[in-house]
PDB file of C-alpha atoms in Angstrom:
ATOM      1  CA  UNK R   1      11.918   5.927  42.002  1.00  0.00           C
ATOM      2  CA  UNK R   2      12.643   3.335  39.529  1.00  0.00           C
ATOM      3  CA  UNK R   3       9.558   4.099  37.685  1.00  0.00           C
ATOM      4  CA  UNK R   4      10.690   7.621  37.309  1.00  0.00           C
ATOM      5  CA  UNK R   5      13.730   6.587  36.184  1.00  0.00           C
ATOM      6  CA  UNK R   6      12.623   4.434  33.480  1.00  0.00           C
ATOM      7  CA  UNK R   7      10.347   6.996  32.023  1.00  0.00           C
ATOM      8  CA  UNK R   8      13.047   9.368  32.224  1.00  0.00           C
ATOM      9  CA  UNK R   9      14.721   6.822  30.041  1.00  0.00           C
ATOM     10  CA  UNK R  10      12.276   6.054  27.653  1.00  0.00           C
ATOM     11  CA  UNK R  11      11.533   9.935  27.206  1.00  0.00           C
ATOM     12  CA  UNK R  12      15.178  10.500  26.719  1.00  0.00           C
ATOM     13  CA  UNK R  13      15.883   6.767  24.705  1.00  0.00           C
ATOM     14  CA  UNK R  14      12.134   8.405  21.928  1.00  0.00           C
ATOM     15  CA  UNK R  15      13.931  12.031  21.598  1.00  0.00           C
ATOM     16  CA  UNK R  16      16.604  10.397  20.423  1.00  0.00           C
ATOM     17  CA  UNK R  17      15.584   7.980  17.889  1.00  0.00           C
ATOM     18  CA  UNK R  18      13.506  10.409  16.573  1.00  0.00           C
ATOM     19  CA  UNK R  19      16.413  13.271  16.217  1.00  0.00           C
ATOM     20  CA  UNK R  20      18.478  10.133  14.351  1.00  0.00           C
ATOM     21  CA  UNK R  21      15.540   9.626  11.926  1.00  0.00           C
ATOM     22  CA  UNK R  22      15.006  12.826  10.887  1.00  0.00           C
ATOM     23  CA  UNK R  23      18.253  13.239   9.550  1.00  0.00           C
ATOM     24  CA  UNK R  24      18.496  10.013   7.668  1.00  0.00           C
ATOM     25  CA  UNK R  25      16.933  10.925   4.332  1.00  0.00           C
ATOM     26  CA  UNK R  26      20.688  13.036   4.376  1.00  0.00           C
ATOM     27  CA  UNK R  27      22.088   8.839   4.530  1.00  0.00           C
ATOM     28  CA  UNK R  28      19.681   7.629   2.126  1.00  0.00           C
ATOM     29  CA  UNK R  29      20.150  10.236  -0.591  1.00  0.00           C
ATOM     30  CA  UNK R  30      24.201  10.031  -0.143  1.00  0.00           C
ATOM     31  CA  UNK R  31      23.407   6.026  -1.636  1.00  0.00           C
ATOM     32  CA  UNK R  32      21.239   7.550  -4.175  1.00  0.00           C
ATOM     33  CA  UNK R  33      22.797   5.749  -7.060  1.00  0.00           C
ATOM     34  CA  UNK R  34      21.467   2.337  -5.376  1.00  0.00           C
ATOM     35  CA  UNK R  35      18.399   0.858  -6.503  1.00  0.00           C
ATOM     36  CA  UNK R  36      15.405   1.212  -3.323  1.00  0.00           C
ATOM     37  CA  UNK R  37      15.118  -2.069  -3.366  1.00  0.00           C
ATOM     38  CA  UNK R  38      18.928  -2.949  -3.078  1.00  0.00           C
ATOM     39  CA  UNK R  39      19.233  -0.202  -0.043  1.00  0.00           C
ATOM     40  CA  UNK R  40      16.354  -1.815   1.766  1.00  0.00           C
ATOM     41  CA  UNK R  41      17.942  -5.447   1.259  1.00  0.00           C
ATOM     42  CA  UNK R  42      22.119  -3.790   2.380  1.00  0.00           C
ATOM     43  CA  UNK R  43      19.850  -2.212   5.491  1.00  0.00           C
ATOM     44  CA  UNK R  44      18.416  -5.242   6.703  1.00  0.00           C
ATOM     45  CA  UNK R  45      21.580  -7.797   6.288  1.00  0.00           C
ATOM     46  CA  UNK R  46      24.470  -4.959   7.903  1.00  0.00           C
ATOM     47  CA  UNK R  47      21.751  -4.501  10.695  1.00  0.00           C
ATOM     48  CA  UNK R  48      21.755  -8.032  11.429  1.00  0.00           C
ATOM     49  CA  UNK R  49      25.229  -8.439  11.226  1.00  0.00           C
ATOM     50  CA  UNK R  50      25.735  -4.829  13.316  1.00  0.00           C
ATOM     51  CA  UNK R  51      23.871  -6.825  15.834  1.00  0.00           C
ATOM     52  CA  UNK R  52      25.589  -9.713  16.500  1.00  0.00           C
ATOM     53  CA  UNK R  53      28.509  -8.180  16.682  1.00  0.00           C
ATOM     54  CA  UNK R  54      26.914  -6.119  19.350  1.00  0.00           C
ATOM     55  CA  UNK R  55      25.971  -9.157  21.562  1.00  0.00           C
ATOM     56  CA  UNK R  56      29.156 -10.325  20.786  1.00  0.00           C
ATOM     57  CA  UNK R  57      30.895  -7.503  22.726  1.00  0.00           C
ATOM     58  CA  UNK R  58      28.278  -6.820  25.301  1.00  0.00           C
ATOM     59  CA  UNK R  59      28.544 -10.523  26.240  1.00  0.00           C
ATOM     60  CA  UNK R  60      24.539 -11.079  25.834  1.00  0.00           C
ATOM     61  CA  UNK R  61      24.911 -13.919  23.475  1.00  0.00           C
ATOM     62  CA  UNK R  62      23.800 -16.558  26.320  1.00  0.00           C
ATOM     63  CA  UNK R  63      21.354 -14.073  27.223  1.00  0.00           C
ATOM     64  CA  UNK R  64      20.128 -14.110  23.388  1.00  0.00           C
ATOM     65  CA  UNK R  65      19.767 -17.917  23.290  1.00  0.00           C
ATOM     66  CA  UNK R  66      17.565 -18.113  26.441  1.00  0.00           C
ATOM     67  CA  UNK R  67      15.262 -15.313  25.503  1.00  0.00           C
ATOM     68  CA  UNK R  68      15.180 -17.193  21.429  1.00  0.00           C
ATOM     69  CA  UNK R  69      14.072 -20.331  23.625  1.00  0.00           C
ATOM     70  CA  UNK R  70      11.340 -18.678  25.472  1.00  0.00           C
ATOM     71  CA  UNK R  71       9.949 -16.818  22.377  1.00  0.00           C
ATOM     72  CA  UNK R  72       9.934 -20.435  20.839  1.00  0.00           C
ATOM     73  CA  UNK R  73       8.011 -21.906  23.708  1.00  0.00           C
ATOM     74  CA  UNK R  74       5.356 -18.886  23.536  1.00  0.00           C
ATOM     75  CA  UNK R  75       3.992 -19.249  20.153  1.00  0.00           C
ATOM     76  CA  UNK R  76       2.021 -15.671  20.720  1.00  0.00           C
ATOM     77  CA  UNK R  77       4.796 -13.471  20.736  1.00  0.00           C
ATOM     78  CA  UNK R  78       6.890 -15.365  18.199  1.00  0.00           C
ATOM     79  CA  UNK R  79       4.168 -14.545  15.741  1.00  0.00           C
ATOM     80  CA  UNK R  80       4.103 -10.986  16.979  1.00  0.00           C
ATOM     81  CA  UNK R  81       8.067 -10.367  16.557  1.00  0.00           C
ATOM     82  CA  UNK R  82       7.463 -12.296  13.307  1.00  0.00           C
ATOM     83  CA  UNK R  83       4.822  -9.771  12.029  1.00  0.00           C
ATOM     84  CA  UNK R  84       6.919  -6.992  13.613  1.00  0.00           C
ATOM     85  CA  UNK R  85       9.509  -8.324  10.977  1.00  0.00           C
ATOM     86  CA  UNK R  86       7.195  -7.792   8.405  1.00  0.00           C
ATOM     87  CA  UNK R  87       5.872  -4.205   9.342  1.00  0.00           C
ATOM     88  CA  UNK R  88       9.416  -2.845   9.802  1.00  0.00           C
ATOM     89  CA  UNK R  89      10.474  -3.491   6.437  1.00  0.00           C
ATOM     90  CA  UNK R  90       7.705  -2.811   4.677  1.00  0.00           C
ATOM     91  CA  UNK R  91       8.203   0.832   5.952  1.00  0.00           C
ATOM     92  CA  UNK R  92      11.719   0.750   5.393  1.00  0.00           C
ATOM     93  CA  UNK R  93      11.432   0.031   1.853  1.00  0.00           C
ATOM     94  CA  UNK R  94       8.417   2.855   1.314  1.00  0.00           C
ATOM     95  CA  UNK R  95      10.913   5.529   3.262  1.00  0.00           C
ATOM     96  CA  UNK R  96      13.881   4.738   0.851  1.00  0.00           C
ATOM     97  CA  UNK R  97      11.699   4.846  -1.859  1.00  0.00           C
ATOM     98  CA  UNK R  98      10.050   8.272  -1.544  1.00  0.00           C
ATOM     99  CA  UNK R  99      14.020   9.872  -0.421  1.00  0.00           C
ATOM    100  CA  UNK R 100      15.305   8.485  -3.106  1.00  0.00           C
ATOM    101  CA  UNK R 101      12.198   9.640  -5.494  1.00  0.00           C
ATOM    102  CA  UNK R 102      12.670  13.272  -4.403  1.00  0.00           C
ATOM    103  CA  UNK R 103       9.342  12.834  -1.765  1.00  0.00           C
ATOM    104  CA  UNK R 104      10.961  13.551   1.306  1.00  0.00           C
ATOM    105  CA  UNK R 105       7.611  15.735   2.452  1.00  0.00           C
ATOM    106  CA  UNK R 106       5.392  12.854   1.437  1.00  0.00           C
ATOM    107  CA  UNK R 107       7.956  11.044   4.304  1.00  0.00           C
ATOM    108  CA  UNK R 108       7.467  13.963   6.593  1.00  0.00           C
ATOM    109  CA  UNK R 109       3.686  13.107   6.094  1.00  0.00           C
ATOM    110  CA  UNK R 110       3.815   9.713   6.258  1.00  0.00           C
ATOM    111  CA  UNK R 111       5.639  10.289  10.218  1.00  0.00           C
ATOM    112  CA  UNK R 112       3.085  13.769  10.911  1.00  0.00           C
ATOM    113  CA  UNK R 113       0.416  10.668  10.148  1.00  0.00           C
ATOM    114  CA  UNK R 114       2.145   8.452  12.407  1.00  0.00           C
ATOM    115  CA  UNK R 115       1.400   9.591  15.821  1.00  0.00           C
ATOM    116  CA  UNK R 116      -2.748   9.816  15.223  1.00  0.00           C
ATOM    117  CA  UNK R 117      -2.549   5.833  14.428  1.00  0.00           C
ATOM    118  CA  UNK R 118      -0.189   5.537  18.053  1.00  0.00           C
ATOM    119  CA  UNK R 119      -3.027   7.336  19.867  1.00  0.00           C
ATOM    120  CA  UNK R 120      -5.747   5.497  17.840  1.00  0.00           C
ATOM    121  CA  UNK R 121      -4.240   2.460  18.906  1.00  0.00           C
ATOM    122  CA  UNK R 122      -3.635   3.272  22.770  1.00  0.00           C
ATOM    123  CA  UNK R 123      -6.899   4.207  23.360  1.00  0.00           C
ATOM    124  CA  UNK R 124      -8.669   1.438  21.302  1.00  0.00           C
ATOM    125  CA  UNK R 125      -6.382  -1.453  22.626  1.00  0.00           C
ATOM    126  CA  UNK R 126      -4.275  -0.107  24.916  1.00  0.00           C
ATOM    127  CA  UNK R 127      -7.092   1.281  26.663  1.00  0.00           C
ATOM    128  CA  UNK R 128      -4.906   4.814  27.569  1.00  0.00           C
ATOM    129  CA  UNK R 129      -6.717   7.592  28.709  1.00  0.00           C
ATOM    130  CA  UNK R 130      -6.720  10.678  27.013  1.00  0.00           C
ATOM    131  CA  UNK R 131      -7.425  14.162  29.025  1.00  0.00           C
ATOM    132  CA  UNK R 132      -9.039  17.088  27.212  1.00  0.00           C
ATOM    133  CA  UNK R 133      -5.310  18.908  26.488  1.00  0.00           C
ATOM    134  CA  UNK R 134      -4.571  15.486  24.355  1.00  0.00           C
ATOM    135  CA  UNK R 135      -7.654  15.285  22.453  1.00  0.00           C
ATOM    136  CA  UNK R 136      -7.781  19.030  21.440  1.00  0.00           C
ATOM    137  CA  UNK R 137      -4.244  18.668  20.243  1.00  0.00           C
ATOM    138  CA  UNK R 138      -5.082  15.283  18.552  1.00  0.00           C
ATOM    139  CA  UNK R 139      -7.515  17.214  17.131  1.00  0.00           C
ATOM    140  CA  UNK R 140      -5.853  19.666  15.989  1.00  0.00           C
ATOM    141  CA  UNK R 141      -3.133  17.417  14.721  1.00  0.00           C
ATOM    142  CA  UNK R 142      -5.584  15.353  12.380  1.00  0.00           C
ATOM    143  CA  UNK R 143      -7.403  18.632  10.918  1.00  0.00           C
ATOM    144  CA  UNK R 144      -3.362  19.585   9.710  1.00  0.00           C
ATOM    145  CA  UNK R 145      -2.621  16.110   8.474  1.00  0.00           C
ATOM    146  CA  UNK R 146      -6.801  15.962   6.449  1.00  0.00           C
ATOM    147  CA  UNK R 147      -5.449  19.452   4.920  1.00  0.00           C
ATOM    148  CA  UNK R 148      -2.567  18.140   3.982  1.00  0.00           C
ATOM    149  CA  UNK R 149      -4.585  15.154   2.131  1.00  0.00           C
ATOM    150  CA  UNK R 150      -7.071  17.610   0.882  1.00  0.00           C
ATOM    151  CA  UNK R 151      -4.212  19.957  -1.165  1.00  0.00           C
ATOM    152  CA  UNK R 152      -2.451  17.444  -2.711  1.00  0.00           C
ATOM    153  CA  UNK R 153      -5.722  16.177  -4.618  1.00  0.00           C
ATOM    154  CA  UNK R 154      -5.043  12.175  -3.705  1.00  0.00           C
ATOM    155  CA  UNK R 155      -5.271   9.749  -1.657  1.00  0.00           C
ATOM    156  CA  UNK R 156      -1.373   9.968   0.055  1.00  0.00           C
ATOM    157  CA  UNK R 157      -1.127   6.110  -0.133  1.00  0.00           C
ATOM    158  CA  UNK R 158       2.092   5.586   0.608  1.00  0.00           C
ATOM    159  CA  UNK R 159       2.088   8.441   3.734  1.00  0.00           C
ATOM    160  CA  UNK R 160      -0.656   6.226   4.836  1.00  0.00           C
ATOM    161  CA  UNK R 161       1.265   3.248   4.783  1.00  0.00           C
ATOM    162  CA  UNK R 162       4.138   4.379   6.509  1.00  0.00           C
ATOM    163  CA  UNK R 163       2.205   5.567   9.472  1.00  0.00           C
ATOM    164  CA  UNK R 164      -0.148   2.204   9.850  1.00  0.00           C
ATOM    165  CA  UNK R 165       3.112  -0.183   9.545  1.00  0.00           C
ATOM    166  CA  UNK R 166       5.114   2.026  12.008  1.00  0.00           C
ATOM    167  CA  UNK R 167       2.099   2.136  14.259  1.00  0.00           C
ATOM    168  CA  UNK R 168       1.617  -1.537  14.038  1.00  0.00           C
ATOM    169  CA  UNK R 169       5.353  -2.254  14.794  1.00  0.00           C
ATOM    170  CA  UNK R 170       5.178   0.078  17.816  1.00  0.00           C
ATOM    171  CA  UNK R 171       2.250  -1.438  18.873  1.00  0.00           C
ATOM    172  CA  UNK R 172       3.912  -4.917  18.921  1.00  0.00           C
ATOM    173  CA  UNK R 173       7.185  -3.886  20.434  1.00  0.00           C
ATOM    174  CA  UNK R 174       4.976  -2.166  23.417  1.00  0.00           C
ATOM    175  CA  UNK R 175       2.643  -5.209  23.936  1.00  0.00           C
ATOM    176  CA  UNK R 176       5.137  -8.162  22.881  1.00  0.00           C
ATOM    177  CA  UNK R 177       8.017  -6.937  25.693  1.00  0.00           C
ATOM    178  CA  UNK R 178      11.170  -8.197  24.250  1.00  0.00           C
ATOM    179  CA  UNK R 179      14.382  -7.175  25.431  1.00  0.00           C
ATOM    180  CA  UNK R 180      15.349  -4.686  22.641  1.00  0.00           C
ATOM    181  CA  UNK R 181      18.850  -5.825  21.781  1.00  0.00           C
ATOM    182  CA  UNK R 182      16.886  -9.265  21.287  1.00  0.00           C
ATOM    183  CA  UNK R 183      13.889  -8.483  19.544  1.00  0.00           C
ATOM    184  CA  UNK R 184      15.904  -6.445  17.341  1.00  0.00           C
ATOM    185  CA  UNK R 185      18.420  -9.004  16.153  1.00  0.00           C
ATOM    186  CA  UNK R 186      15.617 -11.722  15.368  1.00  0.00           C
ATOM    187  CA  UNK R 187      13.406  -9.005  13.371  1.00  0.00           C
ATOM    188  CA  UNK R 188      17.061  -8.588  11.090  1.00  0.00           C
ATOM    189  CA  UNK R 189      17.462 -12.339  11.246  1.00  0.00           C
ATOM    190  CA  UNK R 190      14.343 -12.956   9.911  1.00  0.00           C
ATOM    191  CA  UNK R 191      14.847 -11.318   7.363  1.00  0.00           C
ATOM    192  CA  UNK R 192      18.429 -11.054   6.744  1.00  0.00           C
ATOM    193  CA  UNK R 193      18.566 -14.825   4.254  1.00  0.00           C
ATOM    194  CA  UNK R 194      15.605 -12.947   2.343  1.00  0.00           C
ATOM    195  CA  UNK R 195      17.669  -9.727   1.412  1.00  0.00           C
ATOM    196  CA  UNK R 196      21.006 -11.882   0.827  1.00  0.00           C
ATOM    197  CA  UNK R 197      19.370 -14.273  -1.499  1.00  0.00           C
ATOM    198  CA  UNK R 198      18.236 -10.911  -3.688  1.00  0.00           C
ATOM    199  CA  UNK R 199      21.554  -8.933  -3.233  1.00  0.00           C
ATOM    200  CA  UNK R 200      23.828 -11.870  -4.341  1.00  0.00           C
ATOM    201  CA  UNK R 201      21.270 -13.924  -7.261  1.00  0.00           C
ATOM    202  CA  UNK R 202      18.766 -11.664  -8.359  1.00  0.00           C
ATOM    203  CA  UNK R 203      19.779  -7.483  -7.582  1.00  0.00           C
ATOM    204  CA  UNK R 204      21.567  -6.343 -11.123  1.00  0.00           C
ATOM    205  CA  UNK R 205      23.664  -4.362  -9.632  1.00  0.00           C
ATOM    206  CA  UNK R 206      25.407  -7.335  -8.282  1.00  0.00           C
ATOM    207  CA  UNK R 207      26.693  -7.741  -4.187  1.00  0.00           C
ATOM    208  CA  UNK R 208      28.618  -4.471  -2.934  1.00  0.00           C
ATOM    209  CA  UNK R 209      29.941  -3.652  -6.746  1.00  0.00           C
ATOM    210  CA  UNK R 210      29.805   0.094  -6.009  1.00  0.00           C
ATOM    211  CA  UNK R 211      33.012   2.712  -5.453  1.00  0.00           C
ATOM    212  CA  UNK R 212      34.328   2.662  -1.409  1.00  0.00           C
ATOM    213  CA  UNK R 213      32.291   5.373  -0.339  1.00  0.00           C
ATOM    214  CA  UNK R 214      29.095   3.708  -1.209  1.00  0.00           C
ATOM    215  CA  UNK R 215      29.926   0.246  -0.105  1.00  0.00           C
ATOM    216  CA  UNK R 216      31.146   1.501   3.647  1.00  0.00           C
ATOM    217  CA  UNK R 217      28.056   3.592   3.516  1.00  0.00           C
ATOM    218  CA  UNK R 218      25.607   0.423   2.895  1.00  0.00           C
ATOM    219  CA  UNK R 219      27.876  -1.168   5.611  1.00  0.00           C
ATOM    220  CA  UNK R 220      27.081   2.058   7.936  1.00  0.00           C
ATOM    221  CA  UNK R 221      23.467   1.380   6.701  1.00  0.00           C
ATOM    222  CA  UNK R 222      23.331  -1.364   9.356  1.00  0.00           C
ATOM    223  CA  UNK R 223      24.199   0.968  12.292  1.00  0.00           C
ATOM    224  CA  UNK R 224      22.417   3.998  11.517  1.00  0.00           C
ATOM    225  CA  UNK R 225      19.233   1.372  11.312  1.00  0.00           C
ATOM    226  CA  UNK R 226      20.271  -0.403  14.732  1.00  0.00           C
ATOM    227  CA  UNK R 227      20.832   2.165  16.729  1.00  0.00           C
ATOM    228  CA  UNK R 228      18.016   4.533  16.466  1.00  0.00           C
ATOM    229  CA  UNK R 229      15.514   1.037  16.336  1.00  0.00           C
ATOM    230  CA  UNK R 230      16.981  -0.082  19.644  1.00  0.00           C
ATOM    231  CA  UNK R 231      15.828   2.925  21.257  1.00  0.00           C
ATOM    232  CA  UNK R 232      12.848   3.212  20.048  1.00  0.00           C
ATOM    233  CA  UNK R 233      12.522  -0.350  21.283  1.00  0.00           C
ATOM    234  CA  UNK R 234      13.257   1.480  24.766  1.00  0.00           C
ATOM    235  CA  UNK R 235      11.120   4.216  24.484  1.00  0.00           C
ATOM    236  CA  UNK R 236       7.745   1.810  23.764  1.00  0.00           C
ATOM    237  CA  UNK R 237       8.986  -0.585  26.924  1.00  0.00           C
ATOM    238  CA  UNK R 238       8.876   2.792  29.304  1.00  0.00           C
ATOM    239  CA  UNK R 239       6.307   5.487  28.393  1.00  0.00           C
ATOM    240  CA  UNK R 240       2.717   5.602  27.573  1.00  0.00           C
ATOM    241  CA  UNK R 241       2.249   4.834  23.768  1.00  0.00           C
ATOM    242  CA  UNK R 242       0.473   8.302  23.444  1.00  0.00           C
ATOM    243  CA  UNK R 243       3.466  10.188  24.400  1.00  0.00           C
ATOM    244  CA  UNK R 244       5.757   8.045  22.232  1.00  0.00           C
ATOM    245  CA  UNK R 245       3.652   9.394  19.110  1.00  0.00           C
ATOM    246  CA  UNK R 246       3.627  12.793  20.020  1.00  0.00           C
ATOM    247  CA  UNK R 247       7.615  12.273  20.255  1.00  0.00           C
ATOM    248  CA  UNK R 248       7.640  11.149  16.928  1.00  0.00           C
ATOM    249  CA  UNK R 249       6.715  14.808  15.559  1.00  0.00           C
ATOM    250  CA  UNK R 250      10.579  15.758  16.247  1.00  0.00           C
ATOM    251  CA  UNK R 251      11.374  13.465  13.377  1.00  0.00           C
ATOM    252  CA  UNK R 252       8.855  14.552  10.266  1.00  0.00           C
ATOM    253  CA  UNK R 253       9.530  18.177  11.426  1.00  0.00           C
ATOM    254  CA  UNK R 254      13.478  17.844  10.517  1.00  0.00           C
ATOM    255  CA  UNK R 255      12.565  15.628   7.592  1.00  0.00           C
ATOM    256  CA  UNK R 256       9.890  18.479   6.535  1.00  0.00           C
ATOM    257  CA  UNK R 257      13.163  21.284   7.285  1.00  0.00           C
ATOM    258  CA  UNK R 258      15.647  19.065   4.925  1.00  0.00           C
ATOM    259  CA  UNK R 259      13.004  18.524   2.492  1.00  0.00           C
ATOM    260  CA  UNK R 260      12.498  22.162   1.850  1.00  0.00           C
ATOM    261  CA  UNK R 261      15.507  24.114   2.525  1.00  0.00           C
ATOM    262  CA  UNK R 262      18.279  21.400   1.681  1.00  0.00           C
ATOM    263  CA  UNK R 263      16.432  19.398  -1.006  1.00  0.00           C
ATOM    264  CA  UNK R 264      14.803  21.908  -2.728  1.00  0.00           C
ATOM    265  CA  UNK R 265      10.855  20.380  -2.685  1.00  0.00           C
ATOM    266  CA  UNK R 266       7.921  23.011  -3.086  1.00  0.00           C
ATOM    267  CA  UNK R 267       6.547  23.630   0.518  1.00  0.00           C
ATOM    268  CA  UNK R 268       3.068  26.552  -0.241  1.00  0.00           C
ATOM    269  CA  UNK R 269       1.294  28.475   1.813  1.00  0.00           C
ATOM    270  CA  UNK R 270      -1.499  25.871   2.535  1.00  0.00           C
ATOM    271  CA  UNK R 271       1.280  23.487   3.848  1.00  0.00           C
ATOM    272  CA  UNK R 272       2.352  25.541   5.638  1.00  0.00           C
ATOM    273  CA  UNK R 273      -1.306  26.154   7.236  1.00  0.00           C
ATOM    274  CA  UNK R 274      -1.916  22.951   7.430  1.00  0.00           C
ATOM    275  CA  UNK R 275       1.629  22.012   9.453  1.00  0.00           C
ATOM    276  CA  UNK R 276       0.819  25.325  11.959  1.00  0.00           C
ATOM    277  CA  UNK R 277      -2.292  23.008  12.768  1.00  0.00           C
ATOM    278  CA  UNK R 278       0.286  20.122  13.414  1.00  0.00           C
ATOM    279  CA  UNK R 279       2.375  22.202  15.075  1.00  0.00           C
ATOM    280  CA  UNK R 280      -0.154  23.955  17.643  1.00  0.00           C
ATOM    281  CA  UNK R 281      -1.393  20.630  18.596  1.00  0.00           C
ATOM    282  CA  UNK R 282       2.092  19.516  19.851  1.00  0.00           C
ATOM    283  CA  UNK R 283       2.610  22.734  21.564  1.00  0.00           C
ATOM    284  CA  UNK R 284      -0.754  21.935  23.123  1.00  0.00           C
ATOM    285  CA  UNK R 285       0.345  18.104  23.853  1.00  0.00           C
ATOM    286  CA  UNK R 286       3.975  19.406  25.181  1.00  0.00           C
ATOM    287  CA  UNK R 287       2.101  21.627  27.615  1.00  0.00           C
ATOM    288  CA  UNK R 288      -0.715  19.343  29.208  1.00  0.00           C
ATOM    289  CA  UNK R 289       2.186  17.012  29.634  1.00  0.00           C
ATOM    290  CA  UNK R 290       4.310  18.721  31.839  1.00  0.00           C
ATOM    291  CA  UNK R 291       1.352  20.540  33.615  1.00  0.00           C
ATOM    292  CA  UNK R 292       0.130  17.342  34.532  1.00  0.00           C
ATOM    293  CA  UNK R 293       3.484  16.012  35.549  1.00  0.00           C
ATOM    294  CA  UNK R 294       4.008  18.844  37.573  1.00  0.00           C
ATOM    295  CA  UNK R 295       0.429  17.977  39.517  1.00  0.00           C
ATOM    296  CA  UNK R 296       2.152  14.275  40.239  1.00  0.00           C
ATOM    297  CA  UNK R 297       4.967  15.232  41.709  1.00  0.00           C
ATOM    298  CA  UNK R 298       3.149  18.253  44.078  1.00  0.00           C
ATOM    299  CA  UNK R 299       0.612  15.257  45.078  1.00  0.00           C
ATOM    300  CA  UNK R 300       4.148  12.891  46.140  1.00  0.00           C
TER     301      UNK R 300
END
């Protein structure tokens, strides 16, 4: 029962995270007037500082301290949160950088990618099983996402990049097995005396020097990071990595709908074949899912 419950959980904690970061290229291009490099640097110290307050009122600041204290007794997974660090704002920096250069479907890309690294990953080191509904719609997936490479005549380097660091990070989160609220708040500490250092002695655009509504929105920066980060954090601890990339479709899908019909980006007819391949393979995915739940619980 309390296996069911936590995938319920997870399944409910990835829908959601996902639905939050589709919408954010919205957030990122409201702060378009802020250099990519000065967003990324505002998003890391307001998430740290979102998250201590957020320990503060949840009372978990004990709790905090003794999980610090074993991750500094097991030098493995102190590396791995370290590295985790790393990943997360390396793809941070790449997403704000291709809103706020008008590439919002070379995001969407980046995230369609994102899911064929999870399963890549869960069934090379995870060692997770795929049954022959997955792998046709993994198939299907990757043929969309080579079109996709194929049209736009290049190499999509920074699409690629995305979906290997976000793949990576996931991959760490699901192995490493940090509480989330914790793991989160030392990935933003980590990095937190890096971004402040550039904001305050080296960022020309000096340390929140902007009008109100962009300063509380670099401020809101921090939660709109948290939030959707933390469960995510969830999601990896509760269901099978393969099903936590599929999830992450919802998000590149809304990104891909903004992109087009909000933003104004050109979106052909061979994108959109390409996508329909995408888009059949999570139907497919969706489907051997819950036809092979439904086998479980007739066999309970």
């Amino acid at each position: 029962m309390k296996e069911e419950s936590n995938t319920k959980w997870g399944i409910i904690s990835g829908v959601l995270a996902y639905l939050l970061w589709g919408v954010l290229p919205f957030y990122w291009k409201a702060v378009g007037e802020v250099s990519p490099l000065s967003v990324l640097s505002y998003r890391i110290v307001w998430s740290f500082v979102f998250m201590v307050v957020v320990l503060l009122v949840t009372n978990k600041l004990t709790f905090f301290y003794q999980e610090v204290m074993k991750l500094i007794r097991d030098k493995k997974r102190l590396i791995a949160i370290i590295f985790a660090a790393i990943l997360i704002t390396v793809n941070w920096f790449i997403f704000i950088f291709s809103v706020s250069s008008g590439k919002v479907i070379d995001a969407s890309l980046g995230y369609y990618m994102n899911p064929l690294v999870n399963v890549l990953l869960a069934t090379l080191i995870l060692k997770e099983r795929l049954n022959r509904g997955e792998m046709l719609a993994c198939a299907l997936a990757a043929f969309g996402v080579v079109l996709l490479a194929v049209q736009s005549g290049h190499v999509p380097w920074s699409s690629l990049a995305m979906a290997i660091t976000f793949s990576l990070y996931g991959l760490i989160k699901k192995i490493a097995q940090v509480d989330s609220l914790t793991g989160l708040t030392i990935e933003t500490a980590l990095m937190a005396p890096f971004a402040f250092i550039y904001l305050v002695f080296f960022s020309v655009e000096g340390f929140m020097t902007f009008d109100l509504k962009i300063n509380m929105l670099l401020v809101g920066a921090g939660v709109v990071t948290a939030i959707p980060l933390f469960l995510f954090a969830e999601a990896a601890k509760n269901i099978s990595y393969v099903l936590v990339g599929f999830l992450q479709y919802i998000a590149p899908t809304l990104m891909l709908i903004a992109a087009v019909f909000q933003f104004g980006e050109t979106f052909s007819v061979p994108q959109l074949t390409a996508f329909s391949f995408i888009w059949l393979g999570i139907i497919i995915f969706t489907g051997t899912n819950i036809v092979v739940k439904k086998r479980e619980i007739r066999k309970n």
